């Protein structure tokens, strides 16, 4: 898919148990992105891998920095990647 890029985002803070994965999934689906979101071990971070147009991914990143109402985002790590094209939708991994 021409113009498609990927990003891995790790969000740190009070981001587990506050519907962060559901929030992320809804945002990504509305933006037409593919990939996944999952909690990371330790209880204080969430990993997001998403593919799509760069402008849409930047929009998602801005939404992740704000988070849902009960989340407290302390730090966001962003790593741009080449897309692998293996995602057909956006999912929540458990």
N, CA, C and O of each residue as an XYZ file, in Angstrom:
376
protein
N       0.839     -1.169      0.000
C       0.000      0.000      0.000
C       0.892      1.243      0.000
O       1.609      1.488      0.970
N       0.854      2.005     -1.049
C       1.695      3.184     -1.185
C       1.344      4.234     -0.138
O       0.171      4.495      0.128
N       2.375      4.830      0.450
C       2.150      5.865      1.448
C       1.864      5.344      2.839
O       1.614      6.124      3.759
N       1.898      4.040      3.001
C       1.637      3.441      4.308
C       2.927      3.373      5.111
O       3.976      2.981      4.600
N       2.831      3.759      6.370
C       3.947      3.641      7.295
C       3.435      2.960      8.558
O       2.234      2.742      8.715
N       4.348      2.632      9.445
C       3.971      1.984     10.703
C       4.637      2.708     11.859
O       5.657      3.378     11.698
N       4.040      2.556     13.013
C       4.601      3.152     14.217
C       4.365      2.215     15.397
O       3.331      1.556     15.496
N       5.348      2.176     16.281
C       5.198      1.469     17.560
C       5.227      2.543     18.637
O       6.166      3.335     18.719
N       4.194      2.554     19.453
C       4.073      3.551     20.515
C       3.927      2.810     21.839
O       3.083      1.925     21.973
N       4.746      3.173     22.806
C       4.599      2.637     24.158
C       4.207      3.805     25.056
O       4.930      4.794     25.175
N       3.049      3.663     25.681
C       2.504      4.706     26.543
C       2.689      4.265     27.992
O       2.251      3.182     28.380
N       3.341      5.110     28.784
C       3.624      4.811     30.190
C       2.787      5.696     31.099
O       2.482      6.840     30.762
N       2.422      5.159     32.249
C       1.659      5.907     33.246
C       0.550      5.041     33.813
O       0.659      3.815     33.836
N      -0.510      5.676     34.267
C      -1.690      4.943     34.741
C      -2.573      4.691     33.527
O      -3.549      5.401     33.284
N      -2.202      3.656     32.769
C      -2.862      3.387     31.491
C      -3.465      1.985     31.406
O      -3.992      1.600     30.363
N      -3.392      1.232     32.483
C      -4.041     -0.076     32.516
C      -5.201     -0.014     33.500
O      -5.098      0.599     34.563
N      -6.307     -0.659     33.132
C      -7.486     -0.657     33.987
C      -8.312      0.615     33.878
O      -9.176      0.873     34.716
N      -8.047      1.413     32.842
C      -8.779      2.677     32.647
C      -9.358      2.758     31.231
O      -9.620      3.847     30.720
N      -9.552      1.599     30.609
C     -10.130      1.495     29.258
C      -9.235      2.096     28.175
O      -9.726      2.532     27.134
N      -7.913      2.119     28.418
C      -6.986      2.680     27.434
C      -6.974      1.862     26.146
O      -6.930      2.427     25.053
N      -7.013      0.528     26.268
C      -7.006     -0.302     25.055
C      -8.268     -0.087     24.236
O      -8.195      0.020     23.012
N      -9.425     -0.023     24.888
C     -10.676      0.227     24.160
C     -10.653      1.593     23.497
O     -11.055      1.732     22.342
N     -10.185      2.601     24.218
C     -10.053      3.957     23.683
C      -9.166      3.954     22.434
O      -9.508      4.548     21.412
N      -8.022      3.275     22.537
C      -7.077      3.216     21.422
C      -7.689      2.512     20.224
O      -7.555      2.974     19.091
N      -8.357      1.400     20.469
C      -8.980      0.642     19.387
C     -10.033      1.473     18.666
O     -10.078      1.491     17.436
N     -10.877      2.157     19.425
C     -11.912      3.004     18.806
C     -11.286      4.121     17.971
O     -11.727      4.386     16.852
N     -10.265      4.768     18.515
C      -9.591      5.849     17.774
C      -8.972      5.319     16.487
O      -9.130      5.922     15.426
N      -8.269      4.196     16.578
C      -7.599      3.625     15.405
C      -8.604      3.215     14.338
O      -8.382      3.445     13.149
N      -9.702      2.611     14.759
C     -10.730      2.195     13.795
C     -11.338      3.399     13.094
O     -11.552      3.366     11.882
N     -11.620      4.462     13.842
C     -12.182      5.682     13.236
C     -11.219      6.306     12.233
O     -11.644      6.915     11.251
N      -9.925      6.151     12.485
C      -8.910      6.716     11.599
C      -8.560      5.780     10.440
O      -7.772      6.144      9.566
N      -9.135      4.588     10.429
C      -8.874      3.634      9.354
C      -7.516      2.961      9.440
O      -6.944      2.584      8.417
N      -6.993      2.808     10.652
C      -5.681      2.206     10.854
C      -5.807      0.718     11.161
O      -6.857      0.249     11.600
N      -4.733     -0.011     10.928
C      -4.669     -1.424     11.280
C      -3.552     -1.625     12.292
O      -2.664     -0.783     12.423
N      -3.601     -2.755     13.014
C      -2.569     -3.058     13.992
C      -3.172     -3.617     15.261
O      -4.180     -4.323     15.220
N      -2.548     -3.298     16.405
C      -3.048     -3.824     17.674
C      -2.628     -2.938     18.844
O      -1.742     -2.093     18.725
N      -3.285     -3.158     19.967
C      -2.921     -2.559     21.245
C      -2.916     -3.672     22.276
O      -3.748     -4.578     22.220
N      -1.977     -3.608     23.225
C      -1.927     -4.609     24.291
C      -1.284     -4.013     25.534
O      -0.467     -3.096     25.451
N      -1.666     -4.549     26.684
C      -1.010     -4.190     27.937
C       0.351     -4.861     27.974
O       0.505     -5.987     27.500
N       1.330     -4.179     28.531
C       2.642     -4.770     28.737
C       2.769     -5.213     30.191
O       2.105     -4.661     31.068
N       3.616     -6.205     30.452
C       3.811     -6.660     31.831
C       4.282     -5.505     32.716
O       4.954     -4.585     32.249
N       3.930     -5.565     33.965
C       4.356     -4.541     34.910
C       3.226     -3.626     35.341
O       3.314     -2.973     36.381
N       2.159     -3.574     34.544
C       0.971     -2.829     34.937
C       0.982     -1.340     34.691
O       0.053     -0.647     35.103
N       2.024     -0.816     34.019
C       2.062      0.637     33.854
C       2.367      1.093     32.428
O       2.785      2.231     32.214
N       2.158      0.209     31.459
C       2.392      0.633     30.079
C       1.550     -0.178     29.100
O       1.147     -1.310     29.365
N       1.306      0.456     27.961
C       0.520     -0.128     26.879
C       1.320      0.028     25.592
O       1.915      1.076     25.342
N       1.328     -1.027     24.777
C       2.015     -0.992     23.483
C       0.989     -0.903     22.364
O      -0.010     -1.623     22.361
N       1.245     -0.014     21.419
C       0.397      0.152     20.245
C       1.276     -0.001     19.014
O       2.308      0.660     18.899
N       0.876     -0.861     18.101
C       1.519     -0.966     16.794
C       0.432     -0.694     15.772
O      -0.595     -1.371     15.749
N       0.664      0.302     14.927
C      -0.365      0.694     13.966
C       0.254      0.989     12.611
O       1.404      1.416     12.512
N      -0.540      0.749     11.564
C      -0.124      1.031     10.195
C      -1.190      1.860      9.502
O      -2.384      1.704      9.757
N      -0.742      2.742      8.623
C      -1.655      3.577      7.853
C      -0.929      4.791      7.319
O       0.301      4.821      7.282
N      -1.677      5.780      6.909
C      -1.098      7.032      6.423
C      -0.457      7.775      7.594
O      -0.978      7.762      8.710
N       0.680      8.425      7.327
C       1.417      9.083      8.410
C       0.571     10.123      9.140
O       0.627     10.203     10.367
N      -0.205     10.914      8.421
C      -1.031     11.942      9.070
C      -2.043     11.314     10.028
O      -2.309     11.865     11.097
N      -2.602     10.175      9.655
C      -3.568      9.479     10.523
C      -2.866      8.912     11.760
O      -3.412      8.938     12.863
N      -1.649      8.402     11.560
C      -0.884      7.877     12.690
C      -0.502      9.001     13.651
O      -0.537      8.821     14.868
N      -0.140     10.152     13.106
C       0.182     11.295     13.965
C      -1.046     11.733     14.761
O      -0.928     12.125     15.922
N      -2.209     11.669     14.146
C      -3.462     11.976     14.846
C      -3.663     10.994     16.000
O      -3.998     11.397     17.114
N      -3.457      9.703     15.727
C      -3.587      8.694     16.781
C      -2.609      8.974     17.917
O      -2.984      8.908     19.088
N      -1.366      9.284     17.585
C      -0.356      9.560     18.616
C      -0.800     10.720     19.505
O      -0.657     10.654     20.725
N      -1.327     11.765     18.911
C      -1.814     12.902     19.704
C      -2.941     12.485     20.641
O      -3.013     12.951     21.778
N      -3.817     11.610     20.166
C      -4.905     11.114     21.016
C      -4.365     10.238     22.142
O      -4.868     10.285     23.265
N      -3.334      9.434     21.839
C      -2.732      8.584     22.866
C      -2.064      9.423     23.945
O      -2.097      9.062     25.121
N      -1.464     10.530     23.558
C      -0.813     11.410     24.535
C      -1.824     11.979     25.526
O      -1.491     12.219     26.687
N      -3.044     12.194     25.075
C      -4.106     12.696     25.953
C      -4.752     11.553     26.726
O      -5.000     11.671     27.926
N      -5.024     10.441     26.035
C      -5.628      9.273     26.660
C      -7.090      9.475     27.012
O      -7.624     10.574     26.863
N      -7.743      8.407     27.483
C      -9.134      8.506     27.928
C      -9.209      9.260     29.262
O      -8.178      9.526     29.881
N     -10.417      9.602     29.702
C     -10.582     10.455     30.891
C      -9.866     10.002     32.165
O      -9.349     10.849     32.893
N      -9.814      8.709     32.461
C      -9.241      8.258     33.731
C      -7.772      7.859     33.635
O      -7.181      7.443     34.632
N      -7.181      7.976     32.463
C      -5.768      7.645     32.290
C      -4.893      8.829     32.689
O      -5.303      9.987     32.601
N      -3.680      8.509     33.130
C      -2.667      9.532     33.388
C      -1.439      9.134     32.576
O      -0.690      8.237     32.963
N      -1.243      9.809     31.451
C      -0.115      9.508     30.574
C       1.098     10.283     31.070
O       1.079     11.511     31.146
N       2.154      9.546     31.408
C       3.378     10.171     31.913
C       4.440     10.317     30.833
O       5.190     11.293     30.818
N       4.502      9.348     29.934
C       5.557      9.358     28.919
C       5.103      8.540     27.728
O       4.398      7.543     27.883
N       5.510      8.965     26.528
C       5.159      8.260     25.299
C       6.427      8.049     24.479
O       7.133      9.006     24.159
N       6.714      6.791     24.142
C       7.848      6.457     23.277
C       7.307      6.171     21.882
O       6.340      5.425     21.728
N       7.930      6.764     20.866
C       7.465      6.613     19.489
C       8.611      6.105     18.630
O       9.712      6.656     18.660
N       8.347      5.050     17.862
C       9.351      4.518     16.939
C       8.679      4.268     15.595
O       7.778      3.435     15.491
N       9.117      4.988     14.568
C       8.580      4.793     13.217
C       9.235      3.573     12.593
O      10.438      3.357     12.739
N       8.427      2.772     11.892
C       8.876      1.503     11.320
C       8.391      1.369      9.885
O       7.439      2.041      9.489
N       9.036      0.508      9.101
C       8.450      0.183      7.795
C       7.231     -0.710      8.029
O       7.256     -1.544      8.934
N       6.177     -0.560      7.245
C       4.996     -1.405      7.436
C       5.279     -2.837      7.015
O       6.049     -3.073      6.083
N       4.660     -3.794      7.698
C       4.808     -5.182      7.244
C       3.550     -5.682      6.554
O       3.562     -6.751      5.944
N       2.456     -4.916      6.642
C       1.243     -5.253      5.900
C       0.509     -6.490      6.365
O      -0.335     -7.013      5.637
N       0.808     -6.976      7.566
C       0.188     -8.225      8.025
C      -1.124     -8.016      8.775
O      -1.760     -8.991      9.176
N      -1.541     -6.771      8.973
C      -2.761     -6.502      9.731
C      -3.907     -6.172      8.783
O      -3.738     -5.399      7.840
N      -5.071     -6.762      9.036
C      -6.248     -6.473      8.207
C      -7.242     -5.579      8.942
O      -8.159     -5.031      8.332
N      -7.056     -5.433     10.263
C      -7.929     -4.589     11.076
C      -7.135     -4.166     12.308
O      -5.950     -4.478     12.424
N      -7.781     -3.462     13.218
C      -7.132     -3.077     14.470
C      -7.739     -3.916     15.586
O      -8.961     -3.983     15.718
N      -6.894     -4.556     16.389
C      -7.378     -5.474     17.420
C      -6.818     -5.128     18.800
O      -5.800     -4.448     18.937
N      -7.520     -5.621     19.807
C      -7.034     -5.568     21.181
C      -6.477     -6.947     21.490
O      -7.185     -7.948     21.380
N      -5.220     -6.996     21.872
C      -4.603     -8.274     22.244
C      -4.639     -8.427     23.755
O      -4.430     -7.475     24.508
N      -4.912     -9.669     24.178
C      -4.995     -9.958     25.611
C      -3.895    -10.900     26.024
O      -3.799    -11.262     27.197
